[in-house]
Amino acid sequence: MVKFLPFAVAALIAALPVSAVAECGGLRGTGDLGLVIERADGAVQVVDTTRRRALCTVTGLGDLSHASLVFSRDGRFAYVFGRDGGLSKVDVLTGTLVKRVTQAGNAIGGAISQDGRLVAVSNYEPGGVRVFDAATLEMLADIPAIAADGSRGKVVGLVDAPGLGFVYALYDAGEIWVAEMGKDATAPKLTKFTGIGRLPYDGMVTPDGRYYAAALFGEDGVALLDLWNLDKGVRRILDGYGKGEQPLPVYKMPHLGGWSTAGRLAFVPAVGRHEVLVVDQKTWEEVGRVAVYAQPVFTTARPDGRQVWVNFAHPHNDTVQVIDVPTRTVVQTLKPGPAVLHIEFSPRGEHAWVSVRDSDEVQVYDTRSFDKLASLPARKPSGIFFTARANRVGY
Amino acid sequence: MVKFLPFAVAALIAALPVSAVAECGGLRGTGDLGLVIERADGAVQVVDTTRRRALCTVTGLGDLSHASLVFSRDGRFAYVFGRDGGLSKVDVLTGTLVKRVTQAGNAIGGAISQDGRLVAVSNYEPGGVRVFDAATLEMLADIPAIAADGSRGKVVGLVDAPGLGFVYALYDAGEIWVAEMGKDATAPKLTKFTGIGRLPYDGMVTPDGRYYAAALFGEDGVALLDLWNLDKGVRRILDGYGKGEQPLPVYKMPHLGGWSTAGRLAFVPAVGRHEVLVVDQKTWEEVGRVAVYAQPVFTTARPDGRQVWVNFAHPHNDTVQVIDVPTRTVVQTLKPGPAVLHIEFSPRGEHAWVSVRDSDEVQVYDTRSFDKLASLPARKPSGIFFTARANRVGY
């Protein structure tokens, strides 16, 4: 459910052995492929999760700091959302850049529709959402984020809600919009929720596609929208979650994510605390806290929901901790190395792939024994994305 | 979660137009592919779920009545478990039969390990489980089902439990076995639970991989094993579920399946009643019933858990009903035609594919509007399996 990568200072490009090999292009299944973002190089590396190796590198994708991507429903193509407004379509199978359009001046993530026909991008400048034909990257709809007060601002937290359309938040104005994409994608139907709270800075959808949650930077709490009951409007949950009351300096605003399916619990990084909050997804109330090593950034649930892996803010970002969900205790502390930016599980959860930016590697762990199985060279890796995302809700 | 197809009388092979075309073999993603079992012909049809069409047909798979299959983790290969003990490895991408072994005299389904290295088959004759190398189909382990009383009998309900191994039930003796496959697959470690109830005839694992449930033919109720806490042993749930108390003649024993992730509910076909039971997966108690058209056979949850689709036993097997999960009411009744055998959802739930055996077609429905989008010719189709299963727990 992790949608965005942490903000981070630009890294120096060091003189490193090139990790690229050239094993892309042959007839093969795409179910065990993935992409690793090499942020400093504007490149993505294609990886094989069965053999645990890099296959090839695709370059020329522009500024990939804070980049994310989604996959086509056949798993062959990735749509990479660059910070510079670039939208790149990469052929994962052949390792080639199919097309790249600069669709805005400054952008932050995107989503693909449930049927795979549409790709939407969330833009800061000009503020709004633009929707593209997934096959051609032709722009089909341009939805400026003009708030109720007439101002235009940044869009964040864009997701696809199954059977409904794209959902996102207006950062400056504090609104949540639902854009229903009917048969005519050039004419989305907009439903707007205003006054949802100050400065929503991130959003996510629960794995069942039902709830959209937007974290607020400007006040305590999280705004929650029941996408199956839009009439009920947005409500506030988790008062005390937000920025207002933190007892420690906040090094980094944590992202939403890591919603466990073990029982009905969500694991949410606390802001400015060395804790992970445990939230009951039925009542949306906090039901517990787990003490962790430092300020958590991402919480990522293993696909079976039995473990939640946590990474941390600088200067403790060399560490990963594993929470055992049934007992709500930390059962393992790993030290992958400097600047752990992202964790991605293999689709059935046997392995965790961890990007370690400042040691230029991606590490693969066995999630049962916690043995390190492999280390793959990668240049300043950040996000790791496996094709199984194509088949899940909320991307 | 549906593992097995209904028993049914052998169908006459009618003189029909051949549905095979030949579009397999090119470079393409495998994420939107699937297989349809053409039971009367010993064939599988490769289908493209994006374009909603058949690509090619693979023949020579033997007796495919009651057949099921699993996919390799890259989505390229299918392992088809035939009734005649045949284990066939099909290359979905090229549309070819890679290898076929006759590994037993009479078999019923199988599973693939979490890491994709092992394929296990559940055998009636000789009773037991055989484990094969997924790459070569070489037999690595042969585990005869010799019960505590020394008798050897049929194995049913074989699943893979993530991080643990294969789990299955001994029909005749009433036992549940866990076979842990360590680094040496030739020496599985067996854990046996005896006296779990009379005649377990089907088994399933919950989507989170935690619970194994075996339905009992010989008495009321379901045997439940918490795979995260094997020490606690097997307990009985849903007394009154089983065969003992049915008020109507039972036309067909329903299968376990269709576990919804909306909240924490499971939807279970009642035996001999025109009802679907609603079960709380935390307490494993029945919390409601939904009246339906006839005796349910399969309940299949849409991937987002908002709907459960139900098909029915003869003579009402021309009908499908859709239960809306939040309201627990039937919201749609469809009449696809004679002998609806199986329902498979597209991975993100926008479409439902329905096999209609006696009209020799597979129908595709929009799950929001319930419009019929397509009808594909297929000869006596039974099971439909999409490659996204490779990335899910419990297969």
PDB file of C-alpha atoms in Angstrom, chain A residues 24-212:
ATOM      1  CA  CYS A  24      15.961  -8.605 -20.922  1.00  0.00           C
ATOM      2  CA  GLY A  25      14.167  -9.313 -24.157  1.00  0.00           C
ATOM      3  CA  GLY A  26      13.439 -13.035 -24.155  1.00  0.00           C
ATOM      4  CA  LEU A  27      10.181 -14.891 -23.902  1.00  0.00           C
ATOM      5  CA  ARG A  28       9.369 -15.267 -20.206  1.00  0.00           C
ATOM      6  CA  GLY A  29       6.628 -14.820 -17.637  1.00  0.00           C
ATOM      7  CA  THR A  30       6.322 -11.413 -16.005  1.00  0.00           C
ATOM      8  CA  GLY A  31       4.889 -12.509 -12.666  1.00  0.00           C
ATOM      9  CA  ASP A  32       8.258 -12.566 -10.910  1.00  0.00           C
ATOM     10  CA  LEU A  33       9.679  -9.336 -12.262  1.00  0.00           C
ATOM     11  CA  GLY A  34      10.132  -6.023 -10.537  1.00  0.00           C
ATOM     12  CA  LEU A  35      11.690  -2.612 -10.884  1.00  0.00           C
ATOM     13  CA  VAL A  36      14.174  -0.870  -8.606  1.00  0.00           C
ATOM     14  CA  ILE A  37      14.438   2.880  -8.928  1.00  0.00           C
ATOM     15  CA  GLU A  38      18.003   4.147  -9.198  1.00  0.00           C
ATOM     16  CA  ARG A  39      17.189   7.681  -8.250  1.00  0.00           C
ATOM     17  CA  ALA A  40      20.477   9.387  -8.882  1.00  0.00           C
ATOM     18  CA  ASP A  41      20.693   8.093 -12.430  1.00  0.00           C
ATOM     19  CA  GLY A  42      17.131   8.547 -13.617  1.00  0.00           C
ATOM     20  CA  ALA A  43      17.101   4.824 -14.248  1.00  0.00           C
ATOM     21  CA  VAL A  44      15.170   1.724 -13.299  1.00  0.00           C
ATOM     22  CA  GLN A  45      16.659  -1.700 -12.910  1.00  0.00           C
ATOM     23  CA  VAL A  46      14.621  -4.747 -13.952  1.00  0.00           C
ATOM     24  CA  VAL A  47      14.966  -7.553 -11.407  1.00  0.00           C
ATOM     25  CA  ASP A  48      14.015 -11.235 -11.361  1.00  0.00           C
ATOM     26  CA  THR A  49      12.669 -12.169  -7.941  1.00  0.00           C
ATOM     27  CA  THR A  50      12.995 -15.913  -8.526  1.00  0.00           C
ATOM     28  CA  ARG A  51      16.697 -15.901  -9.314  1.00  0.00           C
ATOM     29  CA  ARG A  52      17.270 -12.752  -7.220  1.00  0.00           C
ATOM     30  CA  ARG A  53      19.270 -10.878  -9.801  1.00  0.00           C
ATOM     31  CA  ALA A  54      19.195  -7.792 -11.967  1.00  0.00           C
ATOM     32  CA  LEU A  55      18.322  -8.351 -15.634  1.00  0.00           C
ATOM     33  CA  CYS A  56      18.873  -4.965 -17.247  1.00  0.00           C
ATOM     34  CA  THR A  57      18.676  -1.225 -16.660  1.00  0.00           C
ATOM     35  CA  VAL A  58      16.470   1.298 -18.430  1.00  0.00           C
ATOM     36  CA  THR A  59      17.755   4.884 -18.455  1.00  0.00           C
ATOM     37  CA  GLY A  60      16.511   8.309 -19.457  1.00  0.00           C
ATOM     38  CA  LEU A  61      13.615   8.647 -17.054  1.00  0.00           C
ATOM     39  CA  GLY A  62      14.513  12.091 -15.703  1.00  0.00           C
ATOM     40  CA  ASP A  63      14.357  13.142 -12.042  1.00  0.00           C
ATOM     41  CA  LEU A  64      13.364  10.076 -10.055  1.00  0.00           C
ATOM     42  CA  SER A  65      13.671  11.477  -6.564  1.00  0.00           C
ATOM     43  CA  HIS A  66      10.415  10.634  -4.811  1.00  0.00           C
ATOM     44  CA  ALA A  67       9.404   8.533  -7.817  1.00  0.00           C
ATOM     45  CA  SER A  68       6.795   5.807  -7.838  1.00  0.00           C
ATOM     46  CA  LEU A  69       5.208   3.617 -10.476  1.00  0.00           C
ATOM     47  CA  VAL A  70       2.304   1.365 -11.340  1.00  0.00           C
ATOM     48  CA  PHE A  71       2.030  -1.656 -13.648  1.00  0.00           C
ATOM     49  CA  SER A  72      -0.252  -2.496 -16.548  1.00  0.00           C
ATOM     50  CA  ARG A  73      -2.644  -5.360 -15.879  1.00  0.00           C
ATOM     51  CA  ASP A  74      -0.576  -7.757 -17.981  1.00  0.00           C
ATOM     52  CA  GLY A  75       2.527  -6.944 -15.924  1.00  0.00           C
ATOM     53  CA  ARG A  76       4.531  -5.972 -18.994  1.00  0.00           C
ATOM     54  CA  PHE A  77       4.565  -2.189 -18.721  1.00  0.00           C
ATOM     55  CA  ALA A  78       5.423   0.178 -15.895  1.00  0.00           C
ATOM     56  CA  TYR A  79       4.259   3.768 -15.705  1.00  0.00           C
ATOM     57  CA  VAL A  80       6.894   5.725 -13.823  1.00  0.00           C
ATOM     58  CA  PHE A  81       5.920   8.997 -12.182  1.00  0.00           C
ATOM     59  CA  GLY A  82       8.891  11.355 -11.951  1.00  0.00           C
ATOM     60  CA  ARG A  83       9.280  14.340  -9.714  1.00  0.00           C
ATOM     61  CA  ASP A  84       9.871  16.550 -12.749  1.00  0.00           C
ATOM     62  CA  GLY A  85       6.430  15.853 -14.200  1.00  0.00           C
ATOM     63  CA  GLY A  86       7.736  13.140 -16.465  1.00  0.00           C
ATOM     64  CA  LEU A  87       5.496  10.160 -17.174  1.00  0.00           C
ATOM     65  CA  SER A  88       7.493   7.278 -18.598  1.00  0.00           C
ATOM     66  CA  LYS A  89       6.173   4.001 -19.994  1.00  0.00           C
ATOM     67  CA  VAL A  90       8.746   1.240 -19.593  1.00  0.00           C
ATOM     68  CA  ASP A  91       8.563  -2.190 -21.215  1.00  0.00           C
ATOM     69  CA  VAL A  92       9.709  -4.443 -18.394  1.00  0.00           C
ATOM     70  CA  LEU A  93      10.031  -7.434 -20.686  1.00  0.00           C
ATOM     71  CA  THR A  94      12.357  -5.874 -23.253  1.00  0.00           C
ATOM     72  CA  GLY A  95      13.970  -3.363 -20.911  1.00  0.00           C
ATOM     73  CA  THR A  96      13.174  -0.376 -23.059  1.00  0.00           C
ATOM     74  CA  LEU A  97      11.660   3.063 -22.612  1.00  0.00           C
ATOM     75  CA  VAL A  98       8.556   2.963 -24.804  1.00  0.00           C
ATOM     76  CA  LYS A  99       7.502   6.575 -24.394  1.00  0.00           C
ATOM     77  CA  ARG A 100       8.050   9.526 -22.118  1.00  0.00           C
ATOM     78  CA  VAL A 101       5.957  12.666 -21.831  1.00  0.00           C
ATOM     79  CA  THR A 102       6.583  15.679 -19.645  1.00  0.00           C
ATOM     80  CA  GLN A 103       3.051  16.209 -18.484  1.00  0.00           C
ATOM     81  CA  ALA A 104       3.579  18.828 -15.771  1.00  0.00           C
ATOM     82  CA  GLY A 105       6.303  20.883 -14.117  1.00  0.00           C
ATOM     83  CA  ASN A 106       6.265  19.093 -10.787  1.00  0.00           C
ATOM     84  CA  ALA A 107       4.451  15.884  -9.952  1.00  0.00           C
ATOM     85  CA  ILE A 108       4.009  13.341  -7.205  1.00  0.00           C
ATOM     86  CA  GLY A 109       2.896   9.853  -7.985  1.00  0.00           C
ATOM     87  CA  GLY A 110      -0.052   8.392  -9.790  1.00  0.00           C
ATOM     88  CA  ALA A 111      -2.396   5.467 -10.196  1.00  0.00           C
ATOM     89  CA  ILE A 112      -3.806   3.096 -12.792  1.00  0.00           C
ATOM     90  CA  SER A 113      -7.508   2.395 -13.190  1.00  0.00           C
ATOM     91  CA  GLN A 114      -9.004  -0.940 -12.196  1.00  0.00           C
ATOM     92  CA  ASP A 115      -9.481  -1.921 -15.836  1.00  0.00           C
ATOM     93  CA  GLY A 116      -5.979  -0.823 -16.781  1.00  0.00           C
ATOM     94  CA  ARG A 117      -7.119   1.632 -19.452  1.00  0.00           C
ATOM     95  CA  LEU A 118      -6.237   4.876 -17.671  1.00  0.00           C
ATOM     96  CA  VAL A 119      -3.187   6.256 -15.910  1.00  0.00           C
ATOM     97  CA  ALA A 120      -3.625   9.322 -13.711  1.00  0.00           C
ATOM     98  CA  VAL A 121      -0.886  11.597 -12.391  1.00  0.00           C
ATOM     99  CA  SER A 122      -0.991  13.790  -9.329  1.00  0.00           C
ATOM    100  CA  ASN A 123       0.554  17.191 -10.021  1.00  0.00           C
ATOM    101  CA  TYR A 124       1.936  19.951  -7.839  1.00  0.00           C
ATOM    102  CA  GLU A 125       2.531  22.368 -10.711  1.00  0.00           C
ATOM    103  CA  PRO A 126       0.151  23.035 -12.282  1.00  0.00           C
ATOM    104  CA  GLY A 127      -1.918  21.688  -9.406  1.00  0.00           C
ATOM    105  CA  GLY A 128      -4.315  18.998 -10.528  1.00  0.00           C
ATOM    106  CA  VAL A 129      -4.721  15.550 -11.992  1.00  0.00           C
ATOM    107  CA  ARG A 130      -4.118  14.562 -15.581  1.00  0.00           C
ATOM    108  CA  VAL A 131      -5.462  11.327 -16.991  1.00  0.00           C
ATOM    109  CA  PHE A 132      -3.784   9.471 -19.855  1.00  0.00           C
ATOM    110  CA  ASP A 133      -4.591   6.596 -22.162  1.00  0.00           C
ATOM    111  CA  ALA A 134      -2.450   3.739 -20.839  1.00  0.00           C
ATOM    112  CA  ALA A 135      -1.721   2.476 -24.342  1.00  0.00           C
ATOM    113  CA  THR A 136      -0.626   5.724 -25.984  1.00  0.00           C
ATOM    114  CA  LEU A 137      -0.013   8.206 -23.126  1.00  0.00           C
ATOM    115  CA  GLU A 138      -2.391  10.554 -24.922  1.00  0.00           C
ATOM    116  CA  MET A 139      -3.959  12.943 -22.403  1.00  0.00           C
ATOM    117  CA  LEU A 140      -7.684  12.282 -22.048  1.00  0.00           C
ATOM    118  CA  ALA A 141      -8.630  14.516 -19.127  1.00  0.00           C
ATOM    119  CA  ASP A 142      -7.118  17.496 -17.346  1.00  0.00           C
ATOM    120  CA  ILE A 143      -8.660  18.179 -13.945  1.00  0.00           C
ATOM    121  CA  PRO A 144      -7.280  21.367 -12.360  1.00  0.00           C
ATOM    122  CA  ALA A 145      -7.321  21.359  -8.558  1.00  0.00           C
ATOM    123  CA  ILE A 146      -9.281  24.550  -8.079  1.00  0.00           C
ATOM    124  CA  ALA A 147     -10.643  24.538  -4.563  1.00  0.00           C
ATOM    125  CA  ALA A 148     -13.920  25.917  -3.257  1.00  0.00           C
ATOM    126  CA  ASP A 149     -12.181  29.207  -2.458  1.00  0.00           C
ATOM    127  CA  GLY A 150     -10.961  29.559  -6.042  1.00  0.00           C
ATOM    128  CA  SER A 151      -7.302  28.817  -5.301  1.00  0.00           C
ATOM    129  CA  ARG A 152      -5.340  26.218  -7.219  1.00  0.00           C
ATOM    130  CA  GLY A 153      -2.930  23.987  -5.369  1.00  0.00           C
ATOM    131  CA  LYS A 154      -1.036  20.743  -5.120  1.00  0.00           C
ATOM    132  CA  VAL A 155      -2.594  17.309  -5.414  1.00  0.00           C
ATOM    133  CA  VAL A 156      -1.371  14.451  -3.200  1.00  0.00           C
ATOM    134  CA  GLY A 157      -2.357  10.919  -2.284  1.00  0.00           C
ATOM    135  CA  LEU A 158      -3.786   9.827  -5.625  1.00  0.00           C
ATOM    136  CA  VAL A 159      -5.164   6.260  -5.653  1.00  0.00           C
ATOM    137  CA  ASP A 160      -7.545   4.161  -7.705  1.00  0.00           C
ATOM    138  CA  ALA A 161     -10.657   3.030  -5.888  1.00  0.00           C
ATOM    139  CA  PRO A 162     -12.142  -0.082  -7.511  1.00  0.00           C
ATOM    140  CA  GLY A 163     -15.481   0.478  -9.204  1.00  0.00           C
ATOM    141  CA  LEU A 164     -15.356   4.167  -8.423  1.00  0.00           C
ATOM    142  CA  GLY A 165     -12.397   6.000  -9.948  1.00  0.00           C
ATOM    143  CA  PHE A 166      -9.481   8.099  -8.835  1.00  0.00           C
ATOM    144  CA  VAL A 167      -9.425   9.594  -5.347  1.00  0.00           C
ATOM    145  CA  TYR A 168      -6.986  12.261  -4.178  1.00  0.00           C
ATOM    146  CA  ALA A 169      -6.477  15.184  -1.821  1.00  0.00           C
ATOM    147  CA  LEU A 170      -5.864  18.896  -2.340  1.00  0.00           C
ATOM    148  CA  TYR A 171      -2.976  19.747  -0.054  1.00  0.00           C
ATOM    149  CA  ASP A 172      -3.367  23.516   0.188  1.00  0.00           C
ATOM    150  CA  ALA A 173      -7.144  23.693   0.385  1.00  0.00           C
ATOM    151  CA  GLY A 174      -7.819  20.603   2.473  1.00  0.00           C
ATOM    152  CA  GLU A 175     -10.227  18.815   0.177  1.00  0.00           C
ATOM    153  CA  ILE A 176     -10.723  15.224  -1.014  1.00  0.00           C
ATOM    154  CA  TRP A 177     -11.961  14.665  -4.560  1.00  0.00           C
ATOM    155  CA  VAL A 178     -13.374  11.591  -6.231  1.00  0.00           C
ATOM    156  CA  ALA A 179     -13.090  11.556 -10.035  1.00  0.00           C
ATOM    157  CA  GLU A 180     -15.389   8.927 -11.503  1.00  0.00           C
ATOM    158  CA  MET A 181     -14.161   7.861 -14.906  1.00  0.00           C
ATOM    159  CA  GLY A 182     -17.124   6.602 -16.898  1.00  0.00           C
ATOM    160  CA  LYS A 183     -17.106   5.221 -20.406  1.00  0.00           C
ATOM    161  CA  ASP A 184     -16.047   8.642 -21.660  1.00  0.00           C
ATOM    162  CA  ALA A 185     -12.774   9.246 -19.854  1.00  0.00           C
ATOM    163  CA  THR A 186     -12.648  12.813 -21.136  1.00  0.00           C
ATOM    164  CA  ALA A 187     -15.570  13.782 -18.911  1.00  0.00           C
ATOM    165  CA  PRO A 188     -14.923  12.633 -15.332  1.00  0.00           C
ATOM    166  CA  LYS A 189     -17.630  13.196 -12.773  1.00  0.00           C
ATOM    167  CA  LEU A 190     -16.213  14.982  -9.747  1.00  0.00           C
ATOM    168  CA  THR A 191     -17.404  14.653  -6.164  1.00  0.00           C
ATOM    169  CA  LYS A 192     -15.695  17.095  -3.797  1.00  0.00           C
ATOM    170  CA  PHE A 193     -15.379  16.994  -0.024  1.00  0.00           C
ATOM    171  CA  THR A 194     -14.279  20.313   1.441  1.00  0.00           C
ATOM    172  CA  GLY A 195     -12.996  21.259   4.868  1.00  0.00           C
ATOM    173  CA  ILE A 196     -11.600  17.802   5.514  1.00  0.00           C
ATOM    174  CA  GLY A 197      -8.716  19.141   7.636  1.00  0.00           C
ATOM    175  CA  ARG A 198      -5.606  21.270   7.180  1.00  0.00           C
ATOM    176  CA  LEU A 199      -2.861  20.251   4.749  1.00  0.00           C
ATOM    177  CA  PRO A 200      -3.451  16.601   3.836  1.00  0.00           C
ATOM    178  CA  TYR A 201       0.016  15.461   2.786  1.00  0.00           C
ATOM    179  CA  ASP A 202      -0.468  11.813   1.932  1.00  0.00           C
ATOM    180  CA  GLY A 203      -3.297   9.419   1.196  1.00  0.00           C
ATOM    181  CA  MET A 204      -3.919   5.727   0.912  1.00  0.00           C
ATOM    182  CA  VAL A 205      -6.701   3.274   0.262  1.00  0.00           C
ATOM    183  CA  THR A 206      -7.230   0.161   2.369  1.00  0.00           C
ATOM    184  CA  PRO A 207      -6.427  -3.153   0.674  1.00  0.00           C
ATOM    185  CA  ASP A 208     -10.131  -3.872   0.200  1.00  0.00           C
ATOM    186  CA  GLY A 209     -10.575  -0.556  -1.601  1.00  0.00           C
ATOM    187  CA  ARG A 210     -13.180   0.643   0.843  1.00  0.00           C
ATOM    188  CA  TYR A 211     -11.578   3.437   2.882  1.00  0.00           C
ATOM    189  CA  TYR A 212      -9.511   6.402   1.760  1.00  0.00           C
TER     190      TYR A 212
END
